Coordinates of C-alpha atoms and ligand atoms in Angstrom, one line a residue:
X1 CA 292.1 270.7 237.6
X2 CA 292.9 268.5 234.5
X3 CA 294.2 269.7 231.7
X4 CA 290.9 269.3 229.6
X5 CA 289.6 272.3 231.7
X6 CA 292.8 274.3 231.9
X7 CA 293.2 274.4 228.2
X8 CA 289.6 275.5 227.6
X9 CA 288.9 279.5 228.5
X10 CA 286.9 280.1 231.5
X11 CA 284.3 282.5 229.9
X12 CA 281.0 281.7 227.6
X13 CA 280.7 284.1 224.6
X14 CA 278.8 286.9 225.5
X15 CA 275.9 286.3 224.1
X16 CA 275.7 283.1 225.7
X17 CA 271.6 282.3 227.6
X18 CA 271.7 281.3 230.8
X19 CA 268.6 279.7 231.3
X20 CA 266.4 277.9 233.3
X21 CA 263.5 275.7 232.1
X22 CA 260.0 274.1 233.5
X23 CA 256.6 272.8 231.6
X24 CA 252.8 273.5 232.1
X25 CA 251.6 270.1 233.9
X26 CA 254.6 269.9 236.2
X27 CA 254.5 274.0 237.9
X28 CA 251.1 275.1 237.1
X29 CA 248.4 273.8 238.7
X30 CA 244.9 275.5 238.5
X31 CA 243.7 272.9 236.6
X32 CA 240.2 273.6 236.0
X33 CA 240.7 277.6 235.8
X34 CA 239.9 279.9 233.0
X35 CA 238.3 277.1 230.2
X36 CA 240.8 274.9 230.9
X37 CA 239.7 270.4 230.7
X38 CA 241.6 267.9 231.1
X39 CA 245.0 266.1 229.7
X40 CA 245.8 262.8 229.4
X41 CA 248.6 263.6 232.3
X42 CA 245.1 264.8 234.3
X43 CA 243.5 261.4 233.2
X44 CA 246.8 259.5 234.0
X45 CA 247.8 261.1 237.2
X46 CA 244.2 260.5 238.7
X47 CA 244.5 256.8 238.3
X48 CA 245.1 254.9 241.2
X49 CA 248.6 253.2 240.9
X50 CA 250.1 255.7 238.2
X51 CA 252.1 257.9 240.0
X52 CA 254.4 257.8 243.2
X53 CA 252.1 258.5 246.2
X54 CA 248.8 259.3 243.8
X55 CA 250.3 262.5 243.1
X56 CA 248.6 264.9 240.9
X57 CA 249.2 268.3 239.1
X58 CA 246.1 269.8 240.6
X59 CA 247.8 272.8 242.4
X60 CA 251.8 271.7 241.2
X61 CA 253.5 274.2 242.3
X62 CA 250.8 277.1 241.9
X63 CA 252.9 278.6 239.3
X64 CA 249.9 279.7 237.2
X65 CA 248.6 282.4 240.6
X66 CA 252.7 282.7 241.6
X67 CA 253.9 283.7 238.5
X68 CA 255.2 287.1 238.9
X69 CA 256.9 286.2 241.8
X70 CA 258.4 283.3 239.9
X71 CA 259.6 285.8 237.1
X72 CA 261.1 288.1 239.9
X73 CA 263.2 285.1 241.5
X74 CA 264.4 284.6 238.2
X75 CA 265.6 288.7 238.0
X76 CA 266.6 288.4 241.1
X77 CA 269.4 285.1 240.5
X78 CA 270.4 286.8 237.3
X79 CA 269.0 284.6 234.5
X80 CA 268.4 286.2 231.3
X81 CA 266.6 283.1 229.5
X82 CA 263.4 281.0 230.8
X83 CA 261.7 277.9 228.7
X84 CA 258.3 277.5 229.7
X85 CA 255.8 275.3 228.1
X86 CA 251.9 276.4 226.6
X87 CA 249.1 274.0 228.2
X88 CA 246.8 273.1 224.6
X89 CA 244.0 272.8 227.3
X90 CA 244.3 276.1 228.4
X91 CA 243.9 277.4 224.5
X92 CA 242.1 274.6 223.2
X93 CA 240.3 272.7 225.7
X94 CA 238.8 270.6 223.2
X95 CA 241.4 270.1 220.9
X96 CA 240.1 271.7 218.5
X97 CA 238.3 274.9 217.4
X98 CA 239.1 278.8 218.3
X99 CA 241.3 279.4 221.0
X100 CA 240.1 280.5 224.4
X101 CA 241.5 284.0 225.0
X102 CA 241.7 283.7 228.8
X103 CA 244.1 280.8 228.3
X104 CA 246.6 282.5 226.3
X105 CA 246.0 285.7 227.8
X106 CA 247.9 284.0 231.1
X107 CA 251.1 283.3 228.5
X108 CA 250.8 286.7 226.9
X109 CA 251.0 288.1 231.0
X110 CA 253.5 285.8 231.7
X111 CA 255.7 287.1 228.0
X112 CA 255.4 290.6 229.1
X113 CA 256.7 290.4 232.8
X114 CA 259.5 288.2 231.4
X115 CA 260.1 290.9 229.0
X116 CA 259.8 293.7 231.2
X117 CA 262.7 291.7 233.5
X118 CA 264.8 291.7 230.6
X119 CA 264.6 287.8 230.5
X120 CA 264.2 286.2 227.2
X121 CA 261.5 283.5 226.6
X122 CA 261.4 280.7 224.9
X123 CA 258.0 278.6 224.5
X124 CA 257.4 274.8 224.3
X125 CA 254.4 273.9 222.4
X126 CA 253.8 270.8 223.4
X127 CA 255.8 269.0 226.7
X128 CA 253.4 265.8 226.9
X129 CA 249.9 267.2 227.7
X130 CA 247.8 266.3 225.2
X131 CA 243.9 267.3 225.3
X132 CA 241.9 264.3 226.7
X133 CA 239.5 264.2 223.8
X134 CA 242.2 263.8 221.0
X135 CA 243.3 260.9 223.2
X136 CA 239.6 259.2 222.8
X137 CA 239.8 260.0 219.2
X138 CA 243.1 257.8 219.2
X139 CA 246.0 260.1 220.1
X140 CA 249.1 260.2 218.4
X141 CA 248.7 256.8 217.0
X142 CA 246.5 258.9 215.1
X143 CA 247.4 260.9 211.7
X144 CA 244.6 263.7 212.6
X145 CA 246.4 264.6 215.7
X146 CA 249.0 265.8 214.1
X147 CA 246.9 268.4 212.1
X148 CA 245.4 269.3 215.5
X149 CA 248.6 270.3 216.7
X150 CA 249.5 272.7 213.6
X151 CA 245.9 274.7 214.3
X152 CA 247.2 274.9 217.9
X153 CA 250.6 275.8 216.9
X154 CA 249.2 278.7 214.7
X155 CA 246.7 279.8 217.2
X156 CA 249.5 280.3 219.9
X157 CA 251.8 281.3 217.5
X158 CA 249.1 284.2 216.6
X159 CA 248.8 285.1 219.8
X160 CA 252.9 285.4 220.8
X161 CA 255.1 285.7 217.5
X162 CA 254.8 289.5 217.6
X163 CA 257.0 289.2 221.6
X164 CA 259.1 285.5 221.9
X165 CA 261.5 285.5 219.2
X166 CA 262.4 281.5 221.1
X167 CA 260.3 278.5 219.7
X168 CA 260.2 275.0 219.9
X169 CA 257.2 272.6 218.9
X170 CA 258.0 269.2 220.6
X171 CA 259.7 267.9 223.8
X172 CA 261.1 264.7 223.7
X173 CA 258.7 263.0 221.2
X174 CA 260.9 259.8 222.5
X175 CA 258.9 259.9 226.0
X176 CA 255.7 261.0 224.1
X177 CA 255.9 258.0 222.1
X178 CA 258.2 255.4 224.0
X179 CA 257.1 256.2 227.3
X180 CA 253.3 256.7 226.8
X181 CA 252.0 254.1 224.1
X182 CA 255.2 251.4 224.5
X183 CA 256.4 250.7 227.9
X184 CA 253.2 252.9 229.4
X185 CA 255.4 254.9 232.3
X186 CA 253.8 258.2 231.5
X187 CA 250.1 259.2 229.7
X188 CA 248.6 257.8 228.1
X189 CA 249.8 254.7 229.7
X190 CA 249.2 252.7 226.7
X191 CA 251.7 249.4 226.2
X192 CA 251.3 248.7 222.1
X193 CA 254.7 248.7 220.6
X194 CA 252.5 248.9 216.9
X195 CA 251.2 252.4 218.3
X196 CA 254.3 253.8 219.8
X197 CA 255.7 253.5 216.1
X198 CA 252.6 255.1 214.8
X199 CA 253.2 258.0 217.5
X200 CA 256.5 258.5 216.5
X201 CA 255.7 258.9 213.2
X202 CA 252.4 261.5 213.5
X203 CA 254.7 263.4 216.2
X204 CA 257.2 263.8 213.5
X205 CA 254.4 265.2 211.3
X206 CA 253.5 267.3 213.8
X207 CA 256.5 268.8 214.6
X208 CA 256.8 269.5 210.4
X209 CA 253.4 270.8 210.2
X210 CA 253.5 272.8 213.3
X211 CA 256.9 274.6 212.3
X212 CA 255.2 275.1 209.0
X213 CA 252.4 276.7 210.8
X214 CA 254.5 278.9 213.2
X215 CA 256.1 280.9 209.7
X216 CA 253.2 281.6 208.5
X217 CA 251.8 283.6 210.8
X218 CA 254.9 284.8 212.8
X219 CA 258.2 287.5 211.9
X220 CA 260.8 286.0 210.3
X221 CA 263.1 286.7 212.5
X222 CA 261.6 284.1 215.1
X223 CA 263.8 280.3 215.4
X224 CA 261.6 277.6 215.3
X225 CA 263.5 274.7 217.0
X226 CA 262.9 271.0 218.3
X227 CA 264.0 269.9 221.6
X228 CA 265.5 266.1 221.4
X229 CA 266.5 263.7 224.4
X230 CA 269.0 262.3 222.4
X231 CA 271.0 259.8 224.0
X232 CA 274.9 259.5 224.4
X233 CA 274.9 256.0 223.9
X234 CA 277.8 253.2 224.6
X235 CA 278.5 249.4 224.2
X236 CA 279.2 247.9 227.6
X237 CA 282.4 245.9 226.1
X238 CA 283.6 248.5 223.6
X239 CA 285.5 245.5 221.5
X240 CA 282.7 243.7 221.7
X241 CA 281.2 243.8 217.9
X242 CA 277.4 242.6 218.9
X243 CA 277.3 245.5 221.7
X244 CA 279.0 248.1 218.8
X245 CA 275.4 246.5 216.6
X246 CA 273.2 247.3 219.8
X247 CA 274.6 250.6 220.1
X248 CA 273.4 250.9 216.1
X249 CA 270.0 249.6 217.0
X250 CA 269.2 251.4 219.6
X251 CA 270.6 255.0 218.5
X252 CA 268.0 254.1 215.4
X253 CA 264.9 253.7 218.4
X254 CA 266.2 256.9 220.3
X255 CA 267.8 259.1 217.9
X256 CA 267.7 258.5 214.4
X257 CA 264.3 257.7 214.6
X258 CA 263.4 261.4 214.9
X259 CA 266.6 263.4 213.4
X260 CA 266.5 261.3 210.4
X261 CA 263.5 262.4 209.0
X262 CA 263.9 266.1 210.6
X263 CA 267.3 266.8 209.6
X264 CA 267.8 264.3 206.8
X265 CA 264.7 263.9 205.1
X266 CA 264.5 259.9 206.0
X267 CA 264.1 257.2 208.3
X268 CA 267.3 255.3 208.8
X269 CA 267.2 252.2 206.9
X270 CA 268.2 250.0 209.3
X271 CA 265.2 251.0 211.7
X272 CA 262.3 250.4 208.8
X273 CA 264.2 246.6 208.7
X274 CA 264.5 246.2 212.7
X275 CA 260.6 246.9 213.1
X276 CA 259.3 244.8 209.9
X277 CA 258.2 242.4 212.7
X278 CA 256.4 245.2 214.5
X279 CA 254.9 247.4 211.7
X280 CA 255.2 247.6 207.9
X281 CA 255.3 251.6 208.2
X282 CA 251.9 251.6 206.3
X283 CA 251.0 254.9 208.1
X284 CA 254.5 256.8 206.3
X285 CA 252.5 258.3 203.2
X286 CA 253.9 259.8 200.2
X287 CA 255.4 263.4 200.9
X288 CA 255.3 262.7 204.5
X289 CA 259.2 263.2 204.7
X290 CA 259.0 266.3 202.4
X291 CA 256.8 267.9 205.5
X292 CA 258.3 267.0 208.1
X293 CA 262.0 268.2 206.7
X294 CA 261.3 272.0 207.6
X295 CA 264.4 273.7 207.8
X296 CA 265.2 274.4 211.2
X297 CA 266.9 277.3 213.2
X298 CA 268.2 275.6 216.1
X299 CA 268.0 272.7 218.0
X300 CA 267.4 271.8 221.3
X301 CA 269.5 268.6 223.1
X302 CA 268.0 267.5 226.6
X303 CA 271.0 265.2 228.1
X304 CA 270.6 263.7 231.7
X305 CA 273.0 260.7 232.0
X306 CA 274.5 258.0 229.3
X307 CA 273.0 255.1 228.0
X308 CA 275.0 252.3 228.2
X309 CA 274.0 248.8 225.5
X310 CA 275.0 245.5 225.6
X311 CA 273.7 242.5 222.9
X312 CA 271.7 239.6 225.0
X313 CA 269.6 236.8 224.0
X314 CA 265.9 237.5 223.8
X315 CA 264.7 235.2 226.6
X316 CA 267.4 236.6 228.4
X317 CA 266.1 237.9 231.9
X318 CA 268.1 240.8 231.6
X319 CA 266.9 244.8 232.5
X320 CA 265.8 246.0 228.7
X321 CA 265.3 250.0 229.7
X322 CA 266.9 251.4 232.6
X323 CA 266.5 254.4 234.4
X324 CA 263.4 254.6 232.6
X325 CA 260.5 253.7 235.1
X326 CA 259.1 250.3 236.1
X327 CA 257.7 248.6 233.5
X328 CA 256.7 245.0 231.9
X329 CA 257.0 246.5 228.9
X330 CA 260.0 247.8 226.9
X331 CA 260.0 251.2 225.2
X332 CA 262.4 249.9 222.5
X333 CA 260.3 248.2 219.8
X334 CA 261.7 245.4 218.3
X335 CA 265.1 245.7 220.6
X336 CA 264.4 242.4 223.0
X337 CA 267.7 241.0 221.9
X338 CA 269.4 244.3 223.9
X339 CA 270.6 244.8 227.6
X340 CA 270.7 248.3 229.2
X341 CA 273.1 248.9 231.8
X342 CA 274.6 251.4 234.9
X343 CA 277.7 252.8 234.7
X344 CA 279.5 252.1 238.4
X345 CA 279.7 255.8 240.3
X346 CA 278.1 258.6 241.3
X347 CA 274.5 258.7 240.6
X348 CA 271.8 261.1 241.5
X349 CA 268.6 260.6 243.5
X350 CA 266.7 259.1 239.9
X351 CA 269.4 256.4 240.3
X352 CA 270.9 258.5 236.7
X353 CA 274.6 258.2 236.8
X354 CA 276.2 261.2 236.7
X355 CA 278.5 261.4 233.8
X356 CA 279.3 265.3 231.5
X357 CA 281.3 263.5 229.2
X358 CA 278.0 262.3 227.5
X359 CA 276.8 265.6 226.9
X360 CA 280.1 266.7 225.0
X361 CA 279.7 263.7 222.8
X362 CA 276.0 264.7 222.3
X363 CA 277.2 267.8 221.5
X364 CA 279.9 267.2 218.8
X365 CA 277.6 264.2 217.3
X366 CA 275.1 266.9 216.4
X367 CA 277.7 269.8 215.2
X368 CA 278.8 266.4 212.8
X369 CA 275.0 265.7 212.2
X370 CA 273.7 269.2 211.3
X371 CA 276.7 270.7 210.7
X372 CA 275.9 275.0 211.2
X373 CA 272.7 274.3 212.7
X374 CA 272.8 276.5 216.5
X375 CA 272.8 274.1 219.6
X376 CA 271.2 275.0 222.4
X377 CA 271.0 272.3 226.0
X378 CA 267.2 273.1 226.5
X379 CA 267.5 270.8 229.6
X380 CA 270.3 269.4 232.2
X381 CA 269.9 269.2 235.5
X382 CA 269.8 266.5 238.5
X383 CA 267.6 265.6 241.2
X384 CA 269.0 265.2 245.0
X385 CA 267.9 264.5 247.9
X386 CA 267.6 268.4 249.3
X387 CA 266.2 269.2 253.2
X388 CA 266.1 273.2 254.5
X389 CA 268.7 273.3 257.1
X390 CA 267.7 274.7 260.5
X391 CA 268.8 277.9 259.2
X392 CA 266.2 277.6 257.1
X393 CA 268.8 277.3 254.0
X394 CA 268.9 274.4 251.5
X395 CA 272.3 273.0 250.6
X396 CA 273.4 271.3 247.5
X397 CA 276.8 271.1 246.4
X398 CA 276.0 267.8 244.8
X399 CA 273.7 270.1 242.0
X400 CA 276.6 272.6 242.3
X401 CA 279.2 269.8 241.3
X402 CA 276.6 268.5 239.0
X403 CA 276.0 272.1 236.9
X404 CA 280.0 272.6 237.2
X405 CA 281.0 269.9 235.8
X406 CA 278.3 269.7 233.0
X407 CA 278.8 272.8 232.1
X408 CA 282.4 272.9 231.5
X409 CA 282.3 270.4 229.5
X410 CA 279.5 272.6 227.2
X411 CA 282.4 275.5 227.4
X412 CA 284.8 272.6 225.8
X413 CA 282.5 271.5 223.2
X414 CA 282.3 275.4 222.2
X415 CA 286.0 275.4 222.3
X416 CA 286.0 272.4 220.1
X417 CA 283.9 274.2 217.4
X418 CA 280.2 273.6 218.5
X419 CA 277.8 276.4 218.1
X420 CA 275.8 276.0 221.8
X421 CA 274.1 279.5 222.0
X422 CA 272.3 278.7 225.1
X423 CA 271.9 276.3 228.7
X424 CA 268.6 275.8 230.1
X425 CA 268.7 273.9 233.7
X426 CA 266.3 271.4 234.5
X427 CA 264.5 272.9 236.5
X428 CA 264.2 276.3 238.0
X429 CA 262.3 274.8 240.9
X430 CA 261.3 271.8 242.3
X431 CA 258.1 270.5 240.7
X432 CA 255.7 267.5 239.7
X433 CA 258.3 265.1 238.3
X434 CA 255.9 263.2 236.3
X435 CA 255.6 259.1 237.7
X436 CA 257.5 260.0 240.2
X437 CA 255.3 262.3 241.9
X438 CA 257.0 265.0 243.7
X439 CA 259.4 263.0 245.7
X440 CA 262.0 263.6 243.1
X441 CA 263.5 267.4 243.5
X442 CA 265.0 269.1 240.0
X443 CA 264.8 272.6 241.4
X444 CA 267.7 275.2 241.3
X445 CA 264.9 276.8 243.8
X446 CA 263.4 274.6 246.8
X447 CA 259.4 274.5 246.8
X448 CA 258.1 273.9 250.8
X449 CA 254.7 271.8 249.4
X450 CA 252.7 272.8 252.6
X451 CA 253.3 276.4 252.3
X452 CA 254.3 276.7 248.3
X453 CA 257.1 279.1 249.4
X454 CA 260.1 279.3 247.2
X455 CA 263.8 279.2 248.7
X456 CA 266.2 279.1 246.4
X457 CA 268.9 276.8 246.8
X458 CA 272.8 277.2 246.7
X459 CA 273.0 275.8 243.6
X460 CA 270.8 278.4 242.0
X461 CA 272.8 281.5 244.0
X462 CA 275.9 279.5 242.4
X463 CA 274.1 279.8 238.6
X464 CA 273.1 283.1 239.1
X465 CA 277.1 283.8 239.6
X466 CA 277.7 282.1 236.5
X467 CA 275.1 284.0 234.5
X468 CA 276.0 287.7 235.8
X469 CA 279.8 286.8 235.3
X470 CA 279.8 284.2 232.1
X471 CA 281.8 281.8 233.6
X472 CA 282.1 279.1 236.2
X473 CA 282.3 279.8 240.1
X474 CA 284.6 277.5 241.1
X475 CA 281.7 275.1 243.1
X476 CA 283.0 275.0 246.3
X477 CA 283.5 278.7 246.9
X478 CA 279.4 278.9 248.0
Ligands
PNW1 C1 262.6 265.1 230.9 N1 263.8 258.8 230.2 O1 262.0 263.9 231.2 C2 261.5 266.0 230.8 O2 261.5 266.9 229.6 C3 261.2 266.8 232.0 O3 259.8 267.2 232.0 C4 261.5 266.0 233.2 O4 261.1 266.6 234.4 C5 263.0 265.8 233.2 O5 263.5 265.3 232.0 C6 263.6 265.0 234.3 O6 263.1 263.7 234.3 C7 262.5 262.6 230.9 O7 263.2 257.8 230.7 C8 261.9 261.5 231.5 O8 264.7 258.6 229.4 C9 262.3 260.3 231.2 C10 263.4 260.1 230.4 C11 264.0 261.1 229.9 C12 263.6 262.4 230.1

C-alpha cells in the first residue's frame, strides 16, 4: 500500500469504540404502541409523493419487538459501542407534560441488555422526529420548541443518566433545518428559507438548553456531546479566488453556522451579512449565545462524501445542492450565486462519491477548531446495491473497501494528533433511509423486508474482526 498507510501503525488505542449506530423512525416501527402519536416524519412519510415508493416507518425494521435479538447480533459481531436514538413520541406524545413510563421503559430494557452484553450505549435525543403537535404550534421556526426539547431532554435524562454514561442532544441540526423548512426533502417539508434560519437558530438553543438540562439531573461523569454533519468542503478550481469565497460561504451555511455559536460563542460574521437579504436575525435575543455556549465533552462528526463548490451567476441553470434530494428549492439560504458539484469516481448507490480523505480533513479542521475537545465519527457508512446470494449469503466488498479505507484514514488522523475516541458505522442494518424509502441499503446487517430476518453481511463479519482485534483486516481476506 502507499506510504500514507505504511507509516501509520495498524492498531486503534485500546480504548478505541467500535460502534455501530441507527435512530428511532428509521428501525423501530410500532408506531402507534405503548402511548406513542405521531411525528412530523409520520405526517410526512404518509403523504402521497414524499417518499420513494410511499414508504413509511410503520413497522421499519421491527426493531422496537426485535430488540434483543438485535443487541445479541451486535454481541455476537463483536461491537462494544451502539448509538441509538429516543423517539420524543414515545415519552412525550404530546410534546409536552410528564413522560409516559411505558415509552422509556422500552429504552431503559433496551440500556440494560446492552449493558448486560457489555456493549456501551450512547443515546441521541433527538435524530429528526419531532412530535406532530409542536409542528402545528410552529416547529423549530419556533423559540418555544426549543424549551420543549430541554423538558424532554431532562425527562429522559431522568430516566437513563444513572446507566449511559454516552449523550448527545442533536443530529445533524443541518438536515433538521436545511432539509425540512428550506429545500423541503425531509419533514416537515416546509420550503421558507426565512424559517430554516429561524430553525437553525432555536435548534442551536435547544441543543444549549437541553445540555444544560441533561447536568442537572445526571452524574457528572456523563459526556454530553453534539453530533454535526459537517462538511469537507472544496472549490472546484482550487486557484480560482471566487470558488476559494464559495467555499467561505457555504462552510458559514453548513458548518459555522452551528459550531460558531457552540464552540465559539458566535455566529460567524460573514453569515449574519450573506443572509441580511433573508432575515435580520431578529429572533437571536440577548444571552442567546451565552446558552447555547455549554461546554462540551465531545463531539460527534457524521462524514459521508465531500462537498465540492464552485461561484456561478444567480440565474445560472446550474445544480445548487447535490446529493441532497430533488428539490426546487435550495437548502443554502442566500447562496444562489453557488454551484455544487461531483467529484469524477467511485460513487456509492446514493450517487455520494466515495472519497476518506474528506473525513481526515474533517478530522484535523475540528482538532484545529476545538482544540482538546474528544472526537468521535458518530456516523460513516455507504449504501450498495446488496442481493443474498443463492447461498443465502450477502456480499459486499464494496462496504468492505468503503469501511477500510475510511477508517484508515481515522487511524492517520489519530496518528497525526487527533483525539477520535470512537467510530460509529452508519448503520448496523439496513433500514428506512428517510426520502428514499427503503430502496437505499446502509446496513453492516442485511434486513429480508418480507420476512424481517436479519443476515449479516460480510462487511459486518469484516468489522467485527476489526473490533475484536483493533485494527484493520486487510478487506479482501473475507
Ligand atoms: C444522515 N445530506 O442523513 C442521517 O443522520 C441518517 O439518519 C441517514 O440515514 C444517513 O445520514 C444516510 O443518509 C443525511 O443531504 C441525509 O447532506 C442527508 C444529508 C446528510 C446526511
Amino acid at each position: 500500500s502507499d506510504s500514507a498507510t505504511s507509516a501509520t501503525p495498524a492498531t486503534f488505542p485500546d480504548s478505541f469504540l467500535w460502534g455501530a449506530a441507527t435512530s428511532a423512525y428509521q428501525i423501530e416501527g410500532a408506531v402507534r404502541e405503548d402511548g406513542r402519536t405521531p411525528s412530523i416524519w409520520d405526517t410526512f412519510s404518509h403523504t402521497p409523493g414524499k417518499t420513494a415508493g410511499g414508504d413509511t416507518g410503520d413497522i421499519a425494521v421491527d426493531h422496537y419487538h426485535r430488540y434483543r435479538e438485535d443487541v445479541a447480533l451486535m454481541a455476537e459481531l463483536g461491537l462494544t459501542a451502539y448509538r441509538f436514538s429516543v423517539s420524543w413520541s414515545r415519552v412525550q406524545p404530546t410534546g409536552r407534560g410528564p413522560a409516559v413510563q411505558r415509552g422509556l421503559d422500552f429504552y431503559r430494557r433496551l440500556v440494560d441488555e446492552l449493558l448486560e452484553h457489555g456493549i456501551k450505549p450512547a443515546v441521541t435525543l433527538y435524530h429528526w422526529d419531532l412530535p406532530q403537535e409542536l409542528e402545528d404550534a410552529g416547529g423549530w421556526p419556533e423559540r418555544d420548541t426549543a424549551h420543549r426539547f430541554a423538558d424532554y431532554a431532562q425527562l429522559v435524562g431522568e430516566a437513563l443518566g444513572d446507566r449511559v454514561e454516552q449523550w448527545i442532544t442533536l443530529n445533524e441540526p443541518w438536515c433538521s433545518a436545511f432539509l425540512g423548512y428550506a429545500s423541503g426533502v425531509h419533514a416537515p417539508g416546509r420550503t421558507d428559507q426565512q424559517a430554516s434560519l429561524r430553525a437553525a437558530h432555536h435548534l442551536n438553543l435547544a441543543h444549549g438548553l437541553g445540555a444544560a438540562a441533561l447536568r442537572s439531573v445526571m452524574p457528572a461523569r456523563n459526556a454530553v456531546a453534539i453530533s454535526l454533519n459537517s462538511s469537507a468542503l472544496r472549490p472546484l478550481s482550487p486557484d480560482s479566488a471566487a470558488d476559494l469565497a464559495a467555499v467561505r460561504r457555504i462552510d458559514d451555511l453548513a458548518n459555522g453556522i452551528f459550531h460558531g455559536p457552540i464552540l465559539h460563542g458566535a455566529y460567524p460574521e460573514t453569515l449574519l451579512e450573506a443572509t441580511s437579504a433573508i432575515t435580520d436575525w431578529s429572533f437571536l435575543q440577548d444571552g442567546d449565545l451565552d446558552l447555547i455556549h455549554q461546554p462540551l465533552d465531545a463531539l460527534g462528526l457524521n462524514y459521508y462524501t465531500p462537498t465540492v463548490v464552485s461561484a456561478a451567476d444567480p440565474g445560472a441553470d446550474v445544480p445548487r445542492a447535490d446529493g441532497h434530494g430533488t428539490s426546487d428549492h435550495s437548502p443554502w439560504p442566500g447562496a444562489d450565486d453557488v454551484a455544487f458539484h461531483q467529484l469524477p469516481g467511485e460513487r456509492t448507490e446514493m450517487g455520494w462519491p466515495v472519497d476518506p480523505t474528506g473525513l481526515y480533513e474533517l478530522i484535523m479542521r475540528y482538532t484545529r477548531e476545538a482544540p482538546g475537545l474528544p472526537l468521535y465519527i458518530t456516523e460513516n457508512g455507504a449504501a450498495y446495491d446488496d442481493k443474498p446470494d443463492a447461498d443465502g449469503r450477502v456480499h459486499d466488498p464494496e462496504r468492505i473497501a468503503y469501511l477500510h479505507g475510511h477508517l484508515t484514514e481515522v487511524r492517520r488522523a489519530i496518528a497525526d494528533g487527533a483525539d477520535v475516541r470512537g467510530y460509529y458505522l452508519w448503520s448496523l442494518m439496513d433500514n428506512f433511509e428517510w426520502s428514499y424509502g427503503y430502496e437505499k441499503r446502509f446496513g453492516a446487517v442485511y434486513v429480508d423486508y418480507a420476512s424481517l430476518e436479519r443476515t449479516p453481511k460480510s462487511s459486518a463479519l469484516w468489522y467485527g474482526r476489526a473490533a475484536r482485534s483493533g485494527a484493520l483486516p486487510e478487506p479482501e481476506r473475507i
